[in-house]
Amino acid sequence: MSALTRRAFTASAPLALAAFARPGVAQPSRTRPLVIAHRGASGERPEHTLAAYQRAIDQGADFIEPDLVMTRDGVLVARHENEISGTTDVADRPDFADRRTERLIDGVKAAGWFTEDFTLAELKTLRARERLPDLRPASAAFDGQQTIPTFQEVVDLADAESRRTGRTIGTYPEMKHPTYFEARGLPMGTSLAAALRDNGLDQRDAPVFVQCFEPKPLRAFRGISAAPTVMLVGAGRLSDSLLAEVAEFADGLGPELRMVLDVAAPGLPATGLIARAQAAGMKVHPWTVRSENSFLPAALRQGEDPAGHGDAASLLRAVFGAGADGVFTDFPELAVKVRQEMFGA
């Protein structure tokens, strides 16, 4: 697998959700792209909290996405990174001051507090914070109200809300730094596969996707689980031969937006990657649509305030119009509205 380097992989015909059946739950039309709530409704609530996931579900998201890292006692928890000083109040906790350290993670040096140095019980004493408070002050108003959820809690929420709403709510876990955790005696892929089996999600037609930026762990995961897999990519051009190689172990491709749209050109034309990946047999779920000016192409920004909201609706229309099978977004309510305009209720 020499062509699949970490540098190349740093970060469709619509998916038939009818295959993701829960008893007594209505299924969306197979012609509509998925709305994937990136870390929950993370534009409105601190990311990776049950409140963010709940809000996304209430707004109509099809999937909720937890990034997964591991605790010292081997529990999968939802955090953007295993370094948690920016997403919790750990730096304000004198009882954990001596846990601050430095680590080399995937070749990058990081300093702070790391989930693998805490038991789940210890992490549960921390409170979540907004990671981007300057851009999202309204979300930061909810700081301190939520704990770090386990993956099991996220799955339980999706299951309970599927039953309550009568529609399937899927989960879309990302394995973060699996090679790093494996080297520390915390086998993330094995733990995730076991969790999926325990929850009846270790099936080809289960309402779940397992995603990762690292090709080797994702290929290994494919060997121990039947759950659908998605290869995340964030740089470089993907040749047809490389797409075919990825399709050997991935059911989907998760490319950065600028790989599927020419964000500098008028009208945001498609690059052709979506069609080529679909021709290789994969679904395509680009990431990530955010509403703040700071994240939008220059032509879609409104005003000078980086935290102000621009024309993200036009970006969503371009993604859906290019044939994406789904889209990651921090603002699922807007994505659901645009999808309804384009594809019907």
C-alpha positions as a printed NumPy array, in Angstrom:
array([[  0.   ,   0.   ,   0.   ],
       [  2.945,   2.289,  -0.661],
       [  0.903,   4.804,  -2.648],
       [ -1.263,   5.573,   0.371],
       [  0.993,   7.774,   2.423],
       [ -0.072,   9.742,   5.48 ],
       [  0.779,  12.951,   3.629],
       [ -1.611,  12.113,   0.817],
       [ -4.38 ,  11.269,   3.249],
       [ -4.511,  14.078,   5.787],
       [ -7.287,  15.787,   6.242],
       [-22.03 ,  10.056,  -5.022],
       [-25.007,   8.298,  -6.108],
       [-26.87 ,   8.938,  -2.845],
       [-26.65 ,   6.317,  -0.145],
       [-29.715,   4.145,   0.242],
       [-30.68 ,   4.795,   3.829],
       [-33.47 ,   2.314,   3.339],
       [-30.817,  -0.332,   3.94 ],
       [-30.2  ,   1.128,   7.401],
       [-33.417,  -0.165,   8.877],
       [-34.503,  -0.037,  12.485],
       [-37.787,  -1.813,  13.317],
       [-40.748,   0.518,  13.007],
       [-38.642,   3.43 ,  11.761],
       [-39.442,   5.234,   8.513],
       [-36.558,   5.576,   6.052],
       [-35.614,   8.647,   3.976],
       [-35.722,   8.462,   0.193],
       [-32.647,   6.945,  -1.438],
       [-32.423,   9.982,  -3.756],
       [-31.553,  12.45 ,  -1.005],
       [-27.969,  13.09 ,   0.18 ],
       [-27.148,  12.594,   3.835],
       [-26.774,  15.42 ,   6.318],
       [-23.934,  14.456,   8.655],
       [-23.763,  16.523,  11.844],
       [-20.055,  17.199,  12.229],
       [-19.355,  16.72 ,  15.965],
       [-23.058,  17.387,  16.445],
       [-24.574,  20.811,  15.789],
       [-21.133,  22.109,  16.666],
       [-21.799,  25.588,  15.336],
       [-24.338,  26.07 ,  18.105],
       [-23.225,  23.92 ,  21.038],
       [-19.783,  22.835,  22.298],
       [-18.678,  20.035,  19.984],
       [-18.816,  16.384,  20.903],
       [-21.368,  16.832,  23.676],
       [-24.696,  15.081,  24.006],
       [-26.322,  18.52 ,  23.784],
       [-24.674,  19.125,  20.399],
       [-25.752,  15.72 ,  19.123],
       [-29.287,  16.173,  20.431],
       [-29.619,  19.552,  18.742],
       [-28.421,  18.082,  15.465],
       [-30.991,  15.312,  15.695],
       [-33.728,  17.824,  16.469],
       [-32.663,  19.763,  13.367],
       [-33.066,  16.724,  11.132],
       [-29.541,  15.343,  10.74 ],
       [-29.297,  11.774,   9.455],
       [-25.971,  10.965,  11.138],
       [-24.155,  12.32 ,  14.181],
       [-20.37 ,  12.222,  14.086],
       [-18.145,  11.501,  17.093],
       [-14.354,  11.703,  16.811],
       [-13.071,   8.884,  18.998],
       [-10.052,   8.818,  21.296],
       [ -9.307,   6.529,  24.237],
       [ -8.993,   6.728,  27.985],
       [ -6.28 ,   5.095,  30.083],
       [ -8.701,   2.307,  30.945],
       [ -9.523,   1.64 ,  27.302],
       [-12.868,   3.412,  26.873],
       [-13.787,   5.133,  23.601],
       [-14.793,   8.749,  24.196],
       [-15.811,  11.596,  21.891],
       [-13.25 ,  14.404,  21.588],
       [-11.827,  16.279,  18.606],
       [ -8.329,  15.338,  19.776],
       [ -6.828,  13.386,  22.642],
       [ -5.276,  16.684,  23.829],
       [ -8.198,  18.257,  25.689],
       [ -7.061,  21.625,  27.057],
       [ -9.025,  23.451,  24.352],
       [-12.278,  21.538,  24.757],
       [-12.533,  21.055,  28.538],
       [-11.773,  22.873,  31.793],
       [ -8.869,  20.548,  32.594],
       [ -6.344,  23.422,  32.697],
       [ -8.336,  24.976,  35.534],
       [ -8.191,  21.829,  37.648],
       [ -5.303,  21.978,  40.145],
       [ -5.794,  18.303,  40.991],
       [ -4.786,  17.461,  37.404],
       [ -1.969,  19.993,  37.025],
       [  0.678,  17.278,  37.179],
       [ -0.889,  15.478,  34.19 ],
       [  0.26 ,  18.185,  31.788],
       [  2.912,  16.749,  29.467],
       [  4.219,  16.616,  25.897],
       [  3.576,  13.918,  23.327],
       [  4.615,  13.173,  19.766],
       [  1.451,  12.25 ,  17.883],
       [  1.718,  11.224,  14.245],
       [  4.969,  13.136,  14.01 ],
       [  3.595,  16.34 ,  15.556],
       [  4.649,  17.516,  19.012],
       [  1.755,  18.525,  21.265],
       [  1.648,  19.805,  24.839],
       [ -1.24 ,  19.671,  27.253],
       [ -3.507,  17.09 ,  28.85 ],
       [ -4.241,  13.825,  27.044],
       [ -7.192,  11.474,  27.4  ],
       [ -4.935,   8.422,  27.591],
       [ -3.595,   9.718,  30.917],
       [ -7.066,   9.747,  32.509],
       [ -9.523,   7.073,  33.482],
       [-13.09 ,   7.494,  32.299],
       [-14.158,   8.337,  35.849],
       [-11.603,  11.141,  35.958],
       [-12.609,  12.504,  32.553],
       [-16.236,  12.542,  33.626],
       [-15.374,  15.127,  36.288],
       [-14.337,  17.591,  33.554],
       [-16.721,  19.931,  31.747],
       [-16.809,  20.64 ,  28.026],
       [-15.986,  24.003,  26.494],
       [-16.428,  25.61 ,  23.092],
       [-13.235,  25.101,  21.086],
       [-13.677,  28.294,  19.031],
       [-15.121,  30.822,  21.505],
       [-14.131,  33.905,  19.485],
       [-15.982,  32.625,  16.429],
       [-18.828,  31.01 ,  18.357],
       [-19.614,  33.063,  21.464],
       [-23.241,  31.868,  21.502],
       [-22.01 ,  28.299,  21.749],
       [-19.474,  29.266,  24.415],
       [-22.407,  30.401,  26.568],
       [-23.036,  26.682,  27.129],
       [-19.554,  26.043,  28.529],
       [-19.455,  23.939,  31.667],
       [-22.846,  22.293,  31.173],
       [-21.801,  19.001,  29.596],
       [-19.422,  16.138,  30.285],
       [-17.315,  14.143,  27.81 ],
       [-19.57 ,  11.437,  26.343],
       [-18.504,   7.875,  25.711],
       [-19.097,   6.334,  22.312],
       [-21.686,   4.094,  23.955],
       [-23.595,   7.145,  25.145],
       [-23.612,   8.532,  21.6  ],
       [-24.906,   5.237,  20.203],
       [-27.545,   5.056,  22.935],
       [-28.699,   8.573,  22.084],
       [-28.964,   7.752,  18.375],
       [-30.934,   4.6  ,  19.15 ],
       [-33.31 ,   6.316,  21.582],
       [-33.894,   9.215,  19.196],
       [-34.508,   6.846,  16.285],
       [-37.305,   5.293,  18.283],
       [-38.671,   8.635,  19.448],
       [-38.641,  10.343,  16.045],
       [-39.524,   7.348,  13.899],
       [-36.527,   7.916,  11.608],
       [-33.108,   6.308,  11.542],
       [-30.34 ,   8.31 ,  13.243],
       [-26.953,   6.889,  12.328],
       [-23.55 ,   7.286,  13.962],
       [-20.398,   8.163,  12.029],
       [-17.378,   7.529,  14.308],
       [-13.889,   8.617,  13.325],
       [-10.879,   6.719,  14.631],
       [ -8.43 ,   9.457,  15.658],
       [ -4.742,   8.511,  15.745],
       [ -5.319,   4.737,  15.866],
       [ -1.652,   3.917,  15.189],
       [ -0.591,   6.135,  18.091],
       [ -3.083,   4.541,  20.455],
       [ -2.134,   1.039,  19.317],
       [  1.491,   1.772,  20.19 ],
       [  0.359,   2.747,  23.689],
       [ -1.434,  -0.549,  24.21 ],
       [ -4.878,   0.846,  23.394],
       [ -6.151,  -0.962,  20.266],
       [ -8.765,   1.435,  18.972],
       [ -9.909,  -0.595,  15.982],
       [-10.472,  -3.716,  18.056],
       [-12.347,  -1.735,  20.712],
       [-14.556,  -0.031,  18.138],
       [-15.344,  -3.289,  16.351],
       [-16.37 ,  -4.836,  19.674],
       [-18.584,  -1.851,  20.492],
       [-20.318,  -2.126,  17.129],
       [-20.903,  -5.841,  17.64 ],
       [-22.336,  -5.216,  21.092],
       [-24.801,  -2.724,  19.632],
       [-25.874,  -4.739,  16.598],
       [-24.024,  -2.385,  14.242],
       [-21.414,  -4.79 ,  12.897],
       [-23.29 ,  -5.264,   9.631],
       [-22.997,  -4.021,   6.069],
       [-26.44 ,  -2.419,   6.242],
       [-26.081,  -0.938,   9.737],
       [-26.671,   2.821,  10.22 ],
       [-22.988,   3.513,  10.797],
       [-19.845,   4.557,   8.949],
       [-16.349,   4.151,  10.38 ],
       [-13.944,   6.79 ,   9.086],
       [-10.231,   7.404,   9.395],
       [ -7.405,   9.42 ,   7.821],
       [ -4.976,   6.502,   8.196],
       [ -5.299,   3.856,   5.466],
       [ -3.543,   0.98 ,   7.234],
       [ -5.778,   0.975,  10.347],
       [ -8.88 ,   1.395,   8.184],
       [ -7.885,  -1.581,   6.046],
       [ -7.235,  -3.595,   9.213],
       [-10.617,  -2.588,  10.589],
       [-12.276,  -3.856,   7.432],
       [-10.811,  -7.256,   8.275],
       [-12.501,  -7.45 ,  11.696],
       [-15.805,  -5.686,  11.11 ],
       [-18.54 ,  -5.691,   8.487],
       [-19.443,  -2.049,   9.189],
       [-19.134,   0.368,   6.236],
       [-15.866,   2.314,   6.092],
       [-14.883,   5.749,   4.768],
       [-11.381,   6.936,   3.879],
       [-10.814,  10.573,   4.812],
       [ -8.584,  12.656,   2.561],
       [ -7.478,  16.236,   2.802],
       [ -4.762,  17.005,   0.274],
       [ -3.389,  16.061,  -3.122],
       [ -4.888,  14.715,  -6.305],
       [ -6.305,  11.217,  -6.333],
       [ -5.727,   9.293,  -9.551],
       [ -8.268,   6.765, -10.776],
       [ -5.864,   3.946,  -9.908],
       [ -5.479,   5.25 ,  -6.366],
       [ -9.256,   5.582,  -6.001],
       [ -9.592,   1.965,  -7.099],
       [ -7.038,   0.964,  -4.467],
       [ -8.928,   2.836,  -1.761],
       [-12.168,   1.192,  -2.862],
       [-10.656,  -2.184,  -1.976],
       [-11.136,  -1.397,   1.73 ],
       [-13.415,   1.672,   1.851],
       [-17.071,   1.996,   0.978],
       [-16.809,   5.751,   0.862],
       [-14.477,   8.683,   0.4  ],
       [-14.497,  11.695,   2.729],
       [-12.633,  14.465,   0.863],
       [-12.039,  18.038,   1.922],
       [-14.423,  20.474,   0.205],
       [-11.698,  22.044,  -1.916],
       [-11.047,  18.643,  -3.465],
       [-14.581,  18.368,  -4.849],
       [-15.286,  22.042,  -5.681],
       [-13.114,  24.749,  -7.186],
       [-13.768,  27.176,  -4.348],
       [-11.841,  29.988,  -6.063],
       [-13.857,  29.909,  -9.284],
       [-17.194,  31.647,  -9.923],
       [-20.095,  29.296,  -9.336],
       [-17.985,  26.784,  -7.375],
       [-17.706,  24.244, -10.223],
       [-17.165,  20.573,  -9.45 ],
       [-13.654,  19.19 ,  -9.873],
       [-14.854,  15.799, -11.054],
       [-13.597,  13.885,  -7.999],
       [-17.099,  12.975,  -6.848],
       [-17.977,  11.347, -10.151],
       [-14.643,   9.522, -10.345],
       [-14.914,   8.174,  -6.8  ],
       [-18.466,   7.036,  -7.442],
       [-17.3  ,   5.312, -10.625],
       [-14.815,   3.42 ,  -8.43 ],
       [-17.736,   2.197,  -6.332],
       [-17.559,   4.578,  -3.381],
       [-19.993,   7.024,  -1.821],
       [-18.65 ,  10.56 ,  -1.361],
       [-19.173,  12.645,   1.781],
       [-17.18 ,  15.926,   1.635],
       [-16.205,  17.9  ,   4.751],
       [-16.946,  20.444,   6.245],
       [-19.525,  23.16 ,   5.543],
       [-19.427,  25.885,   8.175],
       [-21.372,  29.145,   8.109],
       [-18.785,  31.547,   9.533],
       [-17.033,  33.878,   7.084],
       [-13.699,  32.649,   8.332],
       [-14.392,  29.194,   6.812],
       [-16.17 ,  30.203,   3.598],
       [-14.78 ,  30.875,   0.114],
       [-14.145,  34.604,  -0.358],
       [-17.075,  35.027,  -2.757],
       [-19.538,  33.731,  -0.152],
       [-18.455,  35.868,   2.798],
       [-20.813,  38.569,   4.001],
       [-19.283,  41.5  ,   5.861],
       [-15.861,  41.775,   7.445],
       [-16.481,  39.969,  10.731],
       [-14.755,  36.538,  10.68 ],
       [-17.446,  35.264,  13.045],
       [-20.279,  36.605,  10.913],
       [-22.279,  34.164,   8.858],
       [-21.953,  34.214,   5.092],
       [-23.725,  32.41 ,   2.275],
       [-23.142,  28.817,   3.345],
       [-26.41 ,  27.849,   1.648],
       [-24.815,  28.424,  -1.77 ],
       [-21.898,  26.211,  -0.771],
       [-24.306,  23.444,   0.217],
       [-26.172,  23.803,  -3.067],
       [-22.889,  23.424,  -4.927],
       [-21.928,  20.306,  -2.964],
       [-25.328,  18.682,  -3.476],
       [-25.414,  19.787,  -7.095],
       [-22.034,  18.177,  -7.72 ],
       [-23.566,  14.817,  -6.789],
       [-22.266,  14.284,  -3.25 ],
       [-23.927,  11.444,  -1.371],
       [-23.786,  13.463,   1.822],
       [-22.031,  16.361,   3.494],
       [-20.433,  17.05 ,   6.842],
       [-21.62 ,  20.29 ,   8.394],
       [-21.458,  22.142,  11.7  ],
       [-24.892,  23.61 ,  10.929],
       [-27.215,  20.699,  10.095],
       [-30.378,  22.793,  10.235],
       [-29.218,  24.823,   7.221],
       [-28.151,  21.692,   5.334],
       [-31.533,  20.05 ,   5.936],
       [-33.284,  23.192,   4.664],
       [-31.172,  23.365,   1.498],
       [-31.629,  19.653,   0.874],
       [-35.382,  20.018,   1.209],
       [-35.356,  22.877,  -1.314],
       [-33.39 ,  20.775,  -3.797],
       [-34.713,  17.263,  -3.198],
       [-38.051,  17.662,  -1.455],
       [-39.167,  16.716,   2.022]])
